[in-house]
Coordinates of C-alpha atoms in Angstrom, one line a residue:
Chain A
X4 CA 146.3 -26.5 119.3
X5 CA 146.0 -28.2 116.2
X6 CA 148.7 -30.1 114.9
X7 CA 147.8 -30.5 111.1
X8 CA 151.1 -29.1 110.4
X9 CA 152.6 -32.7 111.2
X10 CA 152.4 -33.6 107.7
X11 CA 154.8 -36.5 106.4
X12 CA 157.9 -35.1 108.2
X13 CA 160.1 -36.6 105.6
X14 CA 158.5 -34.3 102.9
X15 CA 158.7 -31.0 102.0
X16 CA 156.3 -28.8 102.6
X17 CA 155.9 -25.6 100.2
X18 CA 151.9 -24.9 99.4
X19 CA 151.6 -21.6 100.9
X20 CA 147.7 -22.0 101.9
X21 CA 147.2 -24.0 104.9
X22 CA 144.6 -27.3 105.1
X23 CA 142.6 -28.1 107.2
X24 CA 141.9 -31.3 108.6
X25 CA 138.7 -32.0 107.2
X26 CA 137.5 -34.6 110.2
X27 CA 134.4 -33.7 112.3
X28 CA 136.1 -34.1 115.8
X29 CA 135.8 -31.2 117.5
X30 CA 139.5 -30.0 118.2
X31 CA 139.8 -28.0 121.2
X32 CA 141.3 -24.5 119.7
X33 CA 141.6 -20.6 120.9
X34 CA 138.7 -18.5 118.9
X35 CA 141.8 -16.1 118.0
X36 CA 144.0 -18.5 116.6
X37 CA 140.8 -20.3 114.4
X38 CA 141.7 -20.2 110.5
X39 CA 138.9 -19.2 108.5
X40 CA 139.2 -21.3 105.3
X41 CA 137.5 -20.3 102.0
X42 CA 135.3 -23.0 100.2
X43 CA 134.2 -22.7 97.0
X44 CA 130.8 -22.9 96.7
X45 CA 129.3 -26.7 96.3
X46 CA 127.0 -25.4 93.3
X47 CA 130.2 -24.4 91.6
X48 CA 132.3 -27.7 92.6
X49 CA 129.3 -29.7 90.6
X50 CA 129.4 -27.5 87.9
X51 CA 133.0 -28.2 87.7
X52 CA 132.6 -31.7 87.6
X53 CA 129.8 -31.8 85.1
X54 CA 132.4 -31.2 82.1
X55 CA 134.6 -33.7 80.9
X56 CA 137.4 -32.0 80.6
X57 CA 136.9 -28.9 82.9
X58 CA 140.7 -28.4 82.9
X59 CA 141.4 -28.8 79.3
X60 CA 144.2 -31.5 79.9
X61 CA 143.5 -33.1 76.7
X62 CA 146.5 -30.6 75.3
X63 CA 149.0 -31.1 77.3
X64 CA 150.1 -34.0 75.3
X65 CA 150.4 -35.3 71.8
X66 CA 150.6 -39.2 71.1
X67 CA 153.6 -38.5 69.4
X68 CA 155.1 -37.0 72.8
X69 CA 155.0 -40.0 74.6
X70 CA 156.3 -41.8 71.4
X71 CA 159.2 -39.5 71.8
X72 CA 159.5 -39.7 75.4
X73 CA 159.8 -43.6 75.1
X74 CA 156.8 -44.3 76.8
X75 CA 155.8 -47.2 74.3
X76 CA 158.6 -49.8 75.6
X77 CA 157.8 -52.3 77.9
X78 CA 159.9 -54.9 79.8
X79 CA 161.0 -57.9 77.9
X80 CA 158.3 -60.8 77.5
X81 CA 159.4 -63.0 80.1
X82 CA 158.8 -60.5 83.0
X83 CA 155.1 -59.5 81.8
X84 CA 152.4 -59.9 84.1
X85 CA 149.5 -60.8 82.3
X86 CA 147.4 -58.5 84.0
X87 CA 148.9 -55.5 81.3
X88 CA 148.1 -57.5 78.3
X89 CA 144.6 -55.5 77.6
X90 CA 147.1 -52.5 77.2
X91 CA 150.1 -53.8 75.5
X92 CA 150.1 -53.2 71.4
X93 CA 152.2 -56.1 70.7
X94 CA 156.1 -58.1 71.3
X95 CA 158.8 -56.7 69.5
X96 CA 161.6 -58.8 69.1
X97 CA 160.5 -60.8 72.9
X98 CA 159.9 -56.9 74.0
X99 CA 156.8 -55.9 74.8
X100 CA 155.6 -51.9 72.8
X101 CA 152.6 -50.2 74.6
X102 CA 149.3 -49.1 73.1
X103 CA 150.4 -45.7 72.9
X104 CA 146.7 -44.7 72.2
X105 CA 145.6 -46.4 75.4
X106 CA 147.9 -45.2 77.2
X107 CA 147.1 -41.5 75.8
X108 CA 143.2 -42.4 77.1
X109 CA 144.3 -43.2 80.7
X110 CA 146.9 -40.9 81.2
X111 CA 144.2 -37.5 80.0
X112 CA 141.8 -39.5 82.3
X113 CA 144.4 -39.6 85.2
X114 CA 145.8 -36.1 84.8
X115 CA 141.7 -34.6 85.0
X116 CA 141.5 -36.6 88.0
X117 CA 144.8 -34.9 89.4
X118 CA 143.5 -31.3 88.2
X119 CA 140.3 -31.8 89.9
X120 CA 141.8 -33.1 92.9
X121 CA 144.2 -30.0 93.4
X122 CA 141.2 -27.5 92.6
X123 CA 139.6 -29.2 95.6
X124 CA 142.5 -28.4 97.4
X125 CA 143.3 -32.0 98.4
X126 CA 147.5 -33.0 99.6
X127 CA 149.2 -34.8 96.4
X128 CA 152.1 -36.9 97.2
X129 CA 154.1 -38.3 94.6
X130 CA 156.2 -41.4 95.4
X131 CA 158.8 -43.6 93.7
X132 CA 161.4 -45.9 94.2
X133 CA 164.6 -45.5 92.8
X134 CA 167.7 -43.8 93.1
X135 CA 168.3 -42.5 89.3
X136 CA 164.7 -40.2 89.3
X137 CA 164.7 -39.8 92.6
X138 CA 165.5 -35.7 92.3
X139 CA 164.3 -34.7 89.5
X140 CA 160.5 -36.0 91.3
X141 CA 160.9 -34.2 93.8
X142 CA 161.7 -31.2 92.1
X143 CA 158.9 -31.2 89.9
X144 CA 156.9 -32.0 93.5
X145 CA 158.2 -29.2 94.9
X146 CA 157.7 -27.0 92.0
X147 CA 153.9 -28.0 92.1
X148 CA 153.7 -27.0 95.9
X149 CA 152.8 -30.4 96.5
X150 CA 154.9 -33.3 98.3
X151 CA 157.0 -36.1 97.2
X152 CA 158.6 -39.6 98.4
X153 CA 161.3 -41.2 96.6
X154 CA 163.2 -42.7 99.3
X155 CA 163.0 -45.8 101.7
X156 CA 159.4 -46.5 102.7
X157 CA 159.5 -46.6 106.4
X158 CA 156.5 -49.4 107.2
X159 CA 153.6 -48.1 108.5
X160 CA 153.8 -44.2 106.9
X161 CA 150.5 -44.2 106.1
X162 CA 149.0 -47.3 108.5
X163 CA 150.7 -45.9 111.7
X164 CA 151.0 -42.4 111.2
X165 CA 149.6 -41.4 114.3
X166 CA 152.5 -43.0 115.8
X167 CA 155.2 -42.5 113.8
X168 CA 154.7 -38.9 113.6
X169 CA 153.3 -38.5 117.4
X170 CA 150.3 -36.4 116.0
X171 CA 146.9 -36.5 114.1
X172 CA 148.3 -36.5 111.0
X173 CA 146.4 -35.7 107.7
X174 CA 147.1 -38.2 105.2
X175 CA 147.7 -37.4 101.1
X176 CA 144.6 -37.5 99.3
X177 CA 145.7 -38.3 96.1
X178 CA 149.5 -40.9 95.7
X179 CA 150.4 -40.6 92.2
X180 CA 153.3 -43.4 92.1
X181 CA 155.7 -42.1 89.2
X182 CA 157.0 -45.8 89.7
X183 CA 155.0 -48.8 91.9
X184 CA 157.5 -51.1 92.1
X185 CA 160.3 -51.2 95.0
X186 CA 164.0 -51.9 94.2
X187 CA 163.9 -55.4 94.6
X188 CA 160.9 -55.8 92.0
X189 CA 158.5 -56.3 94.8
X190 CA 155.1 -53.8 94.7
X191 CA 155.6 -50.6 97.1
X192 CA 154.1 -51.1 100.2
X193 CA 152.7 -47.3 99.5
X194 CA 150.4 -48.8 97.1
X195 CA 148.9 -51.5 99.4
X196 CA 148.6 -48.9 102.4
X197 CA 146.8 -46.2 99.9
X198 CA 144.2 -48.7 99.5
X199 CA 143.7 -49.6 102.9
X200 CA 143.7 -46.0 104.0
X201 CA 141.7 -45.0 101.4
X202 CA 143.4 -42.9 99.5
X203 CA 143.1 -42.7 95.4
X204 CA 145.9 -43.5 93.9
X205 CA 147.2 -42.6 89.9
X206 CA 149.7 -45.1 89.4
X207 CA 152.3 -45.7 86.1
X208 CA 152.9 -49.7 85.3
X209 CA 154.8 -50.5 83.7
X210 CA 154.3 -54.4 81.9
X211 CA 155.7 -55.8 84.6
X212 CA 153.4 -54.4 87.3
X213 CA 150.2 -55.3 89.0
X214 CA 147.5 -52.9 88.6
X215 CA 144.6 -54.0 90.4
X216 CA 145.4 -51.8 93.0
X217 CA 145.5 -48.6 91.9
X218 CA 142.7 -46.3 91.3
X219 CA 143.4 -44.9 88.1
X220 CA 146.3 -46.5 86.0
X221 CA 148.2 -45.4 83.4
X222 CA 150.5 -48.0 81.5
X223 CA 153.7 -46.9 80.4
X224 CA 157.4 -47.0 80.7
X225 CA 158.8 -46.2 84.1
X226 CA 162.4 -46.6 84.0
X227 CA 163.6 -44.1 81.2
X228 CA 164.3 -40.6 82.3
X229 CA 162.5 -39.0 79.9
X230 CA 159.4 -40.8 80.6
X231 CA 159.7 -40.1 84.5
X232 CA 160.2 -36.4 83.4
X233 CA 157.4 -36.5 81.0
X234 CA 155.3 -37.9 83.4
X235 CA 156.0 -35.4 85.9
X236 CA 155.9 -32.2 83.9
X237 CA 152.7 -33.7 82.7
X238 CA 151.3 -33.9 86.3
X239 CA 152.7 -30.9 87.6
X240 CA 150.7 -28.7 84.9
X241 CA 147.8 -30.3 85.8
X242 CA 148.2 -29.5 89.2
X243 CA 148.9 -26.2 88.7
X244 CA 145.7 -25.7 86.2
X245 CA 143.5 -27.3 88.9
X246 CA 145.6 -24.8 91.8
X247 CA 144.9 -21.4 89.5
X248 CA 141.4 -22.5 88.3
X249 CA 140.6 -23.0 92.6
X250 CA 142.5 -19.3 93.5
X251 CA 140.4 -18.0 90.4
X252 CA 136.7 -19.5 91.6
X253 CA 138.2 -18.3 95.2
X254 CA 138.3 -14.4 94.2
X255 CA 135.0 -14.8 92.5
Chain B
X27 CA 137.9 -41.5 112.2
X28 CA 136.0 -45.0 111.1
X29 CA 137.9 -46.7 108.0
X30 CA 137.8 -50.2 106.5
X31 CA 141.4 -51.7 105.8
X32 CA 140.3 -54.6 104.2
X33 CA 141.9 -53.8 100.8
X34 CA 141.0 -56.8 99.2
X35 CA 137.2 -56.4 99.7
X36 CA 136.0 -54.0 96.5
X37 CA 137.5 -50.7 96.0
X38 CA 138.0 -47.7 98.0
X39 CA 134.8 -46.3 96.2
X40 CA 132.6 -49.2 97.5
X41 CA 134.4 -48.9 101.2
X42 CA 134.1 -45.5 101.6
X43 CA 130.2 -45.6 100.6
X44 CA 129.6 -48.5 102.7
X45 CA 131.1 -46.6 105.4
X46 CA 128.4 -43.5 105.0
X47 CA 125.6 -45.8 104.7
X48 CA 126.4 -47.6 107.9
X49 CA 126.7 -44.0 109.3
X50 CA 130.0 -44.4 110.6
X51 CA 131.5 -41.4 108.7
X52 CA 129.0 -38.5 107.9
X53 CA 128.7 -37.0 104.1
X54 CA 130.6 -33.9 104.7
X55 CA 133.4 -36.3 106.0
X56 CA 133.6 -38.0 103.1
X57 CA 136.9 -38.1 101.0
X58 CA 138.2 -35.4 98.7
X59 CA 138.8 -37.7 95.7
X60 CA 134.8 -39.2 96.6
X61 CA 133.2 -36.9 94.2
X62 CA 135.7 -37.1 91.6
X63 CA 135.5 -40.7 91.6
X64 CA 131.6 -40.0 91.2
X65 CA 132.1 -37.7 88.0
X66 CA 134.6 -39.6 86.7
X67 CA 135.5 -43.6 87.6
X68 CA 137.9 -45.3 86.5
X69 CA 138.0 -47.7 83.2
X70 CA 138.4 -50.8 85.1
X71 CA 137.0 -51.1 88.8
X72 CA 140.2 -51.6 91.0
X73 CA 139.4 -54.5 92.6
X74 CA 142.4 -56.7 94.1
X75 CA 141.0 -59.9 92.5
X76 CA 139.9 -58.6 89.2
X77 CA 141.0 -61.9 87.1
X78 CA 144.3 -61.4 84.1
X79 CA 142.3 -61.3 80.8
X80 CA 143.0 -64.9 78.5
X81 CA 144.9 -63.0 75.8
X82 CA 147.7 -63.1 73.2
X83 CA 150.2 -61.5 73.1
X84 CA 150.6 -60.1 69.5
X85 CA 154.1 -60.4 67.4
X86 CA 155.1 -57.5 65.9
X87 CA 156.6 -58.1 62.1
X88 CA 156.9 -55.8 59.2
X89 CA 157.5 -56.5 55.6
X90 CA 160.6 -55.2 55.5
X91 CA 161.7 -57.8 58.2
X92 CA 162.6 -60.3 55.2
X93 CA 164.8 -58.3 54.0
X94 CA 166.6 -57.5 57.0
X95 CA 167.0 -61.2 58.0
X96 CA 168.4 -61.8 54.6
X97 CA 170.5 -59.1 55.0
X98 CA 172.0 -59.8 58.2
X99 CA 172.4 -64.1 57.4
X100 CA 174.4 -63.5 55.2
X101 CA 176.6 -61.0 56.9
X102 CA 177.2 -61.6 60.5
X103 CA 179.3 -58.9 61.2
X104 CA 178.5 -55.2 60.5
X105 CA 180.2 -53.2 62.3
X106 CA 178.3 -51.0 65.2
X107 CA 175.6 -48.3 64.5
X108 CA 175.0 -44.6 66.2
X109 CA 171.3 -44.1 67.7
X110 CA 171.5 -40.9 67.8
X111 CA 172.6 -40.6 64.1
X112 CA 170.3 -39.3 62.0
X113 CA 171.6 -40.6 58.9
X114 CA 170.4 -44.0 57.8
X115 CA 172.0 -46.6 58.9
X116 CA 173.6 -49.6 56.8
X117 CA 170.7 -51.9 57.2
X118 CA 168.4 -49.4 56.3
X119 CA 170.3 -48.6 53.1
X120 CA 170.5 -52.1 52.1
X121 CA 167.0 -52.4 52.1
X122 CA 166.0 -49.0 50.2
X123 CA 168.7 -51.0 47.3
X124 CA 167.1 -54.2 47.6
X125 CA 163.5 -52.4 47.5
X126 CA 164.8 -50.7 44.3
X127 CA 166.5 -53.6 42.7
X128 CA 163.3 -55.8 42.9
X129 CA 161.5 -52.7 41.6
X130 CA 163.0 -52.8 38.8
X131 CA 163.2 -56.8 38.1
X132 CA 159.3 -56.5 38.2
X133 CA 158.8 -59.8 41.0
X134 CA 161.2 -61.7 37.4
X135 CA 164.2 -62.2 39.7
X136 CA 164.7 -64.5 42.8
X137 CA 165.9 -63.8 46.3
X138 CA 169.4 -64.6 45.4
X139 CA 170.2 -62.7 42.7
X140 CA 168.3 -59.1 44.0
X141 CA 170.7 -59.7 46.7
X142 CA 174.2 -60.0 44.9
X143 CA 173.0 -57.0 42.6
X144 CA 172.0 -54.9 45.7
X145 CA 175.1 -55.8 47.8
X146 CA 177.1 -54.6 44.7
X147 CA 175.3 -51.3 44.4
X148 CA 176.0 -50.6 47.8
X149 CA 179.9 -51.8 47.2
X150 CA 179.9 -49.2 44.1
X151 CA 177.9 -46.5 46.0
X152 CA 181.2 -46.9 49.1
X153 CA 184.0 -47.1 46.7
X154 CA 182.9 -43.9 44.5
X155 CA 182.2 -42.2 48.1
X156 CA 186.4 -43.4 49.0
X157 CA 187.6 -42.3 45.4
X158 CA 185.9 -38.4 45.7
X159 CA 187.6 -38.3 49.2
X160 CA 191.0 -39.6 47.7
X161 CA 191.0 -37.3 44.6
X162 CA 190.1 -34.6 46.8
X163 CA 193.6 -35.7 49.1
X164 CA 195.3 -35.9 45.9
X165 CA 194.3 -32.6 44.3
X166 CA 194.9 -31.0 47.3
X167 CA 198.9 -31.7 47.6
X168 CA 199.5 -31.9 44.0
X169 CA 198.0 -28.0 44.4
X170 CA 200.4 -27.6 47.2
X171 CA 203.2 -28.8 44.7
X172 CA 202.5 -26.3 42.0
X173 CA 202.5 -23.6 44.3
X174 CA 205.8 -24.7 46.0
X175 CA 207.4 -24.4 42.6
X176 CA 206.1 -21.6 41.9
X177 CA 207.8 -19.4 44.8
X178 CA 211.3 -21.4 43.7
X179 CA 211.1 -19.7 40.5
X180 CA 210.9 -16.6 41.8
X181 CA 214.4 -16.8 43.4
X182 CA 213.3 -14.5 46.9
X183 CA 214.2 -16.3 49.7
X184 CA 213.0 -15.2 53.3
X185 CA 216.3 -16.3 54.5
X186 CA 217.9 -13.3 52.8
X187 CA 214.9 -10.6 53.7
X188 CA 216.5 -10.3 57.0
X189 CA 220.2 -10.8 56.2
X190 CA 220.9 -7.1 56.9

């Protein structure tokens, strides 16, 4: 039987469709038991993709939300990695204040990407590190239907899942990291086995993060509350515009 | 399933394209986020070696910074402030004054002396603020006062209500 339901043990699981694993090896499975699974037509994807902003995440926020969400303060000066200068307005006082207008550009460009990737019905993990956020992620994860990370990072999740988990296992399409570094200011190792496995990533960094890594960035604070929760609503009602667009095209 | 886990060879987008040109995954196979990526790549290519840019970093300074250095060498200690208070807080007041004050010298005056007159407003603007609140104390139990002698002079007494 197929054994796609051995998803990440250690999340939750709550999006009442079921995936398939989308690789071509022909799994050995009872006619009865198959799963048909709806697919939009391709014409239709491409149509989708052709706008800009198919999912009209441009409103979701304001500049002036992340302003009031504290999104614009970076670490002090001494700790920036000069990788985040292109995005970082100025020093304040020896702390660094985000572009909040940048920031606005990538954050509309990674929450499209996070619509479109849940309209094609693809497994969104969010992870971070951290014991003060650590709930309220998952929350918001679970309210989304999707999964969520937030504790130790066992090595070899995504590199050695096969093992680890005793089973083909269908790795997360899209890793949005609500935070990419570890506890001890070290990068998550999530971030360096995304890219070796493939797997896009949405990452916030803050100014004393690498970003070369991650797929589509998004600079910002990462240690307030409010911005985690921003952050996350923000995500989560892009998911959920990508998941109701997809049941909508479905019923067509 | 073929895959490339060099992660510091291009990006996943150039991977996962190499991959289907060599034929080692087939186009149906090929990610979900593949087409996405297509329609809409990222700003920068997320390459592990892209270089740090040679930048600045920019100081941040407004014009009202003179006036709140002046403002707090000369006075070291000022007492803590609320963030969450709405109302303006001492430092900001001093500087609307010292804005006013130099207003109204017309740029005639030096540093020194909008200072001592602005400082002084502020002193006036506290001390009428502490004399309203004590007349209000004093009218209030001078009120109290009258009123007391007023029920002697009536002669009732409760004490004698409830002799009986």
């Amino acid at each position: 039987m197929l054994k796609i339901k051995n998803i990440l043990t250690l999340t939750e699981k709550c999006a009442p469709t079921i995936r398939l694993l989308s690789s071509a090896v022909p799994q050995p499975s009872e006619s009865t038991t198959q799963i048909e699974t709806a697919q939009i037509p391709s014409d239709l994807q491409q149509e989708v993709l052709k706008h800009p902003d198919y999912f009209q995440v441009h409103n979701l926020f304001t500049v002036k939300d992340l302003f009031d969400a504290r999104i614009h303060y970076g670490h002090k000066e001494g700790s920036l990695d000069p990788k985040m200068l292109p995005y970082i307005y100025g020093s304040r006082l020896g702390h660094t204040i985000f572009d909040l207008d940048k920031t606005a550009e990538y954050l509309r460009r990674a929450l499209n990407v996070a619509a479109h990737i849940a309209y094609r019905d693809g497994v969104i993990l969010f992870l971070l590190r951290g014991a003060q956020n650590s709930h309220l992620v998952e929350r918001y994860a679970k309210e989304c239907g999707e999964f969520a990370h937030t504790r130790f990072w066992r090595g070899g999740i995504f590199t050695n899942s096969e093992k680890q988990f005793g089973a083909v296992t269908r790795l997360p399409d899209l890793c949005i990291f609500v935070n990419t570094l570890n506890t001890v200011l070290t990068q998550h190792t999530a971030v360096r086995d995304a890219a070796k496995m493939g797997i896009a990533t949405i990452g916030i960094v803050d100014s004393n993060c690498n970003p070369n890594l991650l797929t589509y960035l998004v600079p910002g604070n990462d240690d307030s509350p409010v911005a985690v929760e921003m952050y996350c609503k923000l995500f989560k009602e892009a998911i959920l515009r990508g998941k109701a667009k997809r049941k909508e095209h479905l019923e067509i | 399933m073929a895959g490339s886990r060099l992660e510091k060879v291009g990006t996943i987008f150039t991977r996962a394209t190499g991959l289907m040109q060599a034929k080692a995954v087939t186009w149906e196979d090929r990610p979900v986020w593949y087409d996405v990526y297509a329609a809409f790549p990222p700003k920068e290519e997320p390459r592990f070696d892209r270089p740090a840019p040679d930048m600045k970093i920019k100081q941040i300074f407004y014009e009202d910074d003179k006036i709140r250095a002046i403002f707090h060498r000369n006075n070291k200690q000022i007492g803590t402030g609320n963030l969450l208070s709405s109302h303006p807080s001492l430092t900001q007041r001093f500087i609307e004054t010292y804005k006013k004050v130099s207003q109204q010298y017309k740029g005639e005056a030096d540093e020194k002396q909008i200072y001592v007159e602005a400082i002084d407003v502020l002193n006036r603007e506290r001390s009428n603020r502490e004399e309203a609140v004590a007349t209000e104390e004093v009218s209030l139990s001078l009120a109290f006062k009258k009123a007391q002698s007023k029920q002697e002079k009536t002669g009732l007494s409760i004490k004698d209500i409830f002799k009986d």
